[in-house]
């Protein structure tokens, strides 16, 4: 059985994944100065911890968990991130799949996963 490779992904999937990643990072950067983000950032800074992952916009390195928390607050704060509507009976339920991106990036950085493309 052949291992799954980046090249096996359809171009449309790669394009959409890049769009969602850039959208999430833009939302995080845009919310960096918001009160909520600065409060959580200050708490995380005071807590310290192992320098495993980076907080978007500040360069602060902290634990993977704490970086995922503060980055997640920033990505979600402005509520401009992607929306995916899921049918639920005769209604649709909206979800924001990119809310998972801050955690994924923090774990990837902690585990030294190399970025591709």
Coordinates of N, CA and C in Angstrom, one line a residue:
X1 N 0.8 -1.2 0.0 CA 0.0 0.0 0.0 C 0.9 1.2 0.0
X2 N 0.6 2.2 -0.9 CA 1.3 3.4 -1.0 C 1.0 4.4 0.1
X3 N 2.0 5.0 0.7 CA 1.7 6.1 1.7 C 1.1 7.3 1.1
X4 N 0.2 7.9 1.9 CA -0.5 9.1 1.4 C 0.5 10.3 1.3
X5 N 0.6 11.0 0.2 CA 1.5 12.1 0.0 C 0.7 13.4 -0.3
X6 N 1.4 14.5 0.0 CA 0.8 15.8 -0.3 C 0.4 15.9 -1.7
X7 N 1.1 15.3 -2.6 CA 0.9 15.4 -4.1 C -0.4 14.7 -4.4
X8 N -0.9 13.8 -3.6 CA -2.1 13.0 -3.8 C -3.4 13.9 -3.6
X9 N -3.2 15.0 -2.9 CA -4.4 15.9 -2.6 C -4.9 16.6 -3.9
X10 N -6.2 16.7 -4.1 CA -6.7 17.4 -5.2 C -6.3 18.9 -5.1
X11 N -6.1 19.6 -6.2 CA -5.7 21.0 -6.1 C -6.7 21.9 -5.4
X12 N -8.0 21.6 -5.6 CA -9.1 22.3 -5.0 C -9.0 22.2 -3.4
X13 N -8.7 21.0 -3.0 CA -8.5 20.8 -1.5 C -7.4 21.6 -1.0
X14 N -6.2 21.6 -1.7 CA -5.1 22.3 -1.2 C -5.4 23.8 -1.2
X15 N -6.0 24.3 -2.3 CA -6.4 25.7 -2.3 C -7.3 26.1 -1.2
X16 N -8.3 25.3 -0.9 CA -9.3 25.7 0.2 C -8.6 25.6 1.5
X17 N -7.7 24.6 1.7 CA -7.0 24.5 3.0 C -6.1 25.7 3.2
X18 N -5.4 26.2 2.2 CA -4.6 27.4 2.3 C -5.5 28.6 2.6
X19 N -6.6 28.7 1.9 CA -7.5 29.8 2.2 C -8.0 29.9 3.6
X20 N -8.4 28.7 4.2 CA -8.8 28.7 5.5 C -7.7 29.0 6.5
X21 N -6.5 28.5 6.2 CA -5.4 28.8 7.1 C -5.0 30.3 7.1
X22 N -5.0 30.9 5.9 CA -4.7 32.3 5.8 C -5.8 33.2 6.5
X23 N -7.1 32.7 6.3 CA -8.2 33.4 7.0 C -8.1 33.3 8.5
X24 N -7.8 32.2 9.0 CA -7.6 32.0 10.5 C -6.5 32.9 11.0
X25 N -5.3 32.9 10.3 CA -4.2 33.7 10.8 C -4.5 35.2 10.7
X26 N -5.2 35.6 9.7 CA -5.6 37.0 9.5 C -6.6 37.4 10.6
X27 N -7.5 36.5 11.0 CA -8.4 36.8 12.1 C -7.6 36.9 13.4
X28 N -6.7 36.0 13.6 CA -5.9 36.1 14.8 C -5.0 37.4 14.9
X29 N -4.4 37.7 13.8 CA -3.6 39.0 13.8 C -4.5 40.2 14.0
X30 N -5.7 40.1 13.4 CA -6.6 41.3 13.5 C -7.1 41.5 15.0
X31 N -7.2 40.4 15.7 CA -7.7 40.5 17.1 C -6.6 40.6 18.1
X32 N -5.4 40.7 17.7 CA -4.2 40.7 18.7 C -4.4 41.8 19.7
X33 N -4.8 43.0 19.3 CA -4.9 44.1 20.2 C -6.2 44.1 21.0
X34 N -7.1 43.2 20.8 CA -8.4 43.2 21.5 C -8.2 43.0 23.0
X35 N -9.1 43.5 23.8 CA -9.0 43.4 25.3 C -8.9 41.9 25.7
X36 N -9.8 41.1 25.1 CA -9.8 39.7 25.5 C -8.5 39.0 25.2
X37 N -8.0 39.3 24.0 CA -6.7 38.6 23.6 C -5.6 39.1 24.5
X38 N -5.5 40.4 24.8 CA -4.5 40.9 25.7 C -4.5 40.4 27.1
X39 N -5.7 40.2 27.6 CA -5.9 39.7 28.9 C -5.4 38.2 29.0
X40 N -5.8 37.4 28.0 CA -5.4 36.0 28.0 C -3.9 36.0 27.8
X41 N -3.4 36.8 26.9 CA -1.9 36.8 26.6 C -1.1 37.2 27.9
X42 N -1.6 38.1 28.7 CA -1.0 38.5 29.9 C -0.9 37.4 30.9
X43 N -2.1 36.7 31.0 CA -2.1 35.5 31.9 C -1.1 34.4 31.5
X44 N -1.1 34.2 30.2 CA -0.2 33.1 29.7 C 1.2 33.5 29.9
X45 N 1.5 34.8 29.7 CA 2.9 35.3 29.9 C 3.3 35.1 31.4
X46 N 2.4 35.4 32.3 CA 2.7 35.3 33.7 C 2.8 33.8 34.1
X47 N 2.1 32.9 33.5 CA 2.2 31.5 33.8 C 3.5 30.9 33.4
X48 N 4.1 31.4 32.3 CA 5.4 30.9 31.9 C 5.2 29.5 31.2
X49 N 6.1 28.6 31.5 CA 5.9 27.3 31.0 C 7.0 27.0 29.9
X50 N 7.0 25.7 29.5 CA 8.0 25.3 28.4 C 7.8 26.1 27.1
X51 N 8.8 26.4 26.5 CA 8.8 27.2 25.2 C 8.6 26.2 24.0
X52 N 7.3 25.8 23.9 CA 7.0 24.7 22.9 C 6.4 25.3 21.6
X53 N 5.6 26.4 21.8 CA 4.8 26.9 20.7 C 4.7 28.4 20.8
X54 N 4.4 29.1 19.7 CA 4.4 30.5 19.6 C 3.0 31.1 19.6
X55 N 2.9 32.3 20.3 CA 1.7 33.0 20.2 C 1.7 33.9 19.0
X56 N 0.6 33.9 18.2 CA 0.5 34.7 17.0 C 0.7 36.2 17.3
X57 N 1.5 36.9 16.6 CA 1.6 38.3 16.7 C 2.6 38.8 17.7
X58 N 2.9 38.1 18.8 CA 3.8 38.6 19.8 C 5.2 37.9 19.8
X59 N 5.2 36.7 19.3 CA 6.5 35.9 19.4 C 6.7 35.3 20.7
X60 N 5.8 35.5 21.7 CA 5.9 34.8 23.0 C 5.8 33.3 22.7
X61 N 6.8 32.6 23.3 CA 6.8 31.1 23.3 C 6.4 30.6 24.6
X62 N 5.5 29.7 24.6 CA 4.9 29.1 25.8 C 4.5 27.7 25.6
X63 N 3.8 27.1 26.6 CA 3.4 25.7 26.4 C 2.5 25.6 25.2
X64 N 2.5 24.4 24.6 CA 1.6 24.1 23.5 C 0.1 24.4 23.9
X65 N -0.3 24.0 25.0 CA -1.7 24.2 25.5 C -2.0 25.7 25.6
X66 N -1.1 26.5 26.2 CA -1.3 27.9 26.4 C -1.3 28.7 25.1
X67 N -0.4 28.3 24.2 CA -0.4 28.9 22.8 C -1.7 28.6 22.1
X68 N -2.1 27.4 22.2 CA -3.4 27.0 21.5 C -4.6 27.9 22.1
X69 N -4.5 28.1 23.4 CA -5.6 28.8 24.0 C -5.6 30.3 23.6
X70 N -4.5 31.0 23.7 CA -4.5 32.4 23.4 C -4.7 32.6 21.9
X71 N -4.1 31.7 21.0 CA -4.3 31.8 19.6 C -5.7 31.5 19.2
X72 N -6.3 30.6 19.9 CA -7.7 30.3 19.7 C -8.6 31.4 20.0
X73 N -8.4 32.1 21.1 CA -9.1 33.3 21.5 C -9.0 34.3 20.4
X74 N -7.8 34.5 19.9 CA -7.6 35.6 18.8 C -8.3 35.2 17.5
X75 N -8.2 33.9 17.1 CA -8.8 33.5 15.8 C -10.3 33.6 15.9
X76 N -10.9 33.4 17.0 CA -12.3 33.3 17.1 C -12.9 34.7 17.5
X77 N -12.1 35.6 18.1 CA -12.6 36.8 18.7 C -13.5 37.7 17.8
X78 N -13.0 37.9 16.6 CA -13.7 38.8 15.7 C -14.8 38.2 15.0
X79 N -15.0 36.9 15.1 CA -16.0 36.1 14.5 C -16.1 36.3 13.0
X80 N -14.9 36.5 12.3 CA -14.9 36.6 10.9 C -14.4 35.3 10.2
X81 N -14.1 34.3 11.0 CA -13.5 33.1 10.4 C -14.5 32.3 9.6
X82 N -14.0 31.4 8.8 CA -14.8 30.6 7.9 C -16.0 30.0 8.5
X83 N -17.0 29.8 7.7 CA -18.3 29.2 8.2 C -18.6 28.0 7.3
X84 N -19.0 26.9 7.9 CA -19.4 25.8 7.1 C -20.8 25.4 7.6
X85 N -21.8 25.5 6.7 CA -23.2 25.2 7.1 C -23.5 23.7 6.9
X86 N -23.9 23.1 7.9 CA -24.2 21.6 7.9 C -25.7 21.4 8.0
X87 N -26.3 20.7 7.1 CA -27.8 20.4 7.2 C -28.1 19.7 8.4
X88 N -29.2 20.1 9.1 CA -29.7 19.4 10.3 C -31.2 19.4 10.2
X89 N -31.7 18.4 9.5 CA -33.2 18.4 9.3 C -33.5 19.5 8.2
X90 N -34.5 20.3 8.6 CA -34.9 21.4 7.6 C -34.1 22.6 7.9
X91 N -33.2 22.6 8.9 CA -32.3 23.8 9.2 C -30.9 23.5 8.9
X92 N -30.1 24.5 9.0 CA -28.6 24.4 8.8 C -28.0 24.9 10.1
X93 N -26.9 24.2 10.5 CA -26.2 24.5 11.7 C -24.8 25.0 11.2
X94 N -24.4 26.1 11.7 CA -23.1 26.7 11.2 C -22.0 26.3 12.2
X95 N -20.9 25.9 11.6 CA -19.7 25.6 12.4 C -18.5 26.3 11.8
X96 N -17.5 26.5 12.6 CA -16.2 27.2 12.2 C -15.1 26.2 12.3
X97 N -14.9 25.4 11.2 CA -13.8 24.4 11.3 C -12.4 24.9 11.6
X98 N -12.2 26.2 11.2 CA -10.8 26.7 11.4 C -10.5 27.0 12.9
X99 N -11.5 26.8 13.8 CA -11.2 26.9 15.2 C -10.2 25.9 15.7
X100 N -10.1 24.8 14.9 CA -9.1 23.8 15.2 C -7.7 24.2 14.9
X101 N -7.5 25.2 14.0 CA -6.2 25.5 13.5 C -5.2 25.9 14.6
X102 N -5.6 26.8 15.5 CA -4.6 27.2 16.6 C -4.0 25.9 17.3
X103 N -4.8 25.0 17.6 CA -4.4 23.8 18.3 C -3.5 22.9 17.4
X104 N -3.8 22.8 16.2 CA -3.0 22.1 15.2 C -1.7 22.7 15.0
X105 N -1.6 24.0 14.9 CA -0.4 24.7 14.7 C 0.5 24.6 16.0
X106 N -0.1 24.7 17.1 CA 0.7 24.6 18.4 C 1.3 23.2 18.5
X107 N 0.5 22.2 18.3 CA 1.0 20.8 18.4 C 2.1 20.5 17.3
X108 N 1.8 21.0 16.1 CA 2.8 20.9 15.0 C 4.1 21.5 15.3
X109 N 4.1 22.7 15.9 CA 5.3 23.4 16.3 C 6.0 22.6 17.4
X110 N 5.3 22.2 18.4 CA 5.9 21.5 19.5 C 6.6 20.2 19.1
X111 N 5.9 19.5 18.1 CA 6.5 18.3 17.6 C 7.5 18.5 16.4
X112 N 7.8 19.7 16.1 CA 8.7 20.0 15.0 C 8.3 19.4 13.7
X113 N 7.1 19.5 13.4 CA 6.6 19.0 12.1 C 6.9 20.0 11.0
X114 N 7.6 19.6 10.0 CA 8.1 20.5 9.0 C 6.9 21.0 8.1
X115 N 6.9 22.3 7.8 CA 5.8 22.8 6.9 C 6.1 22.4 5.5
X116 N 5.1 22.0 4.7 CA 5.2 21.7 3.3 C 4.4 22.7 2.5
X117 N 5.1 23.2 1.5 CA 4.4 24.1 0.5 C 3.9 25.3 1.1

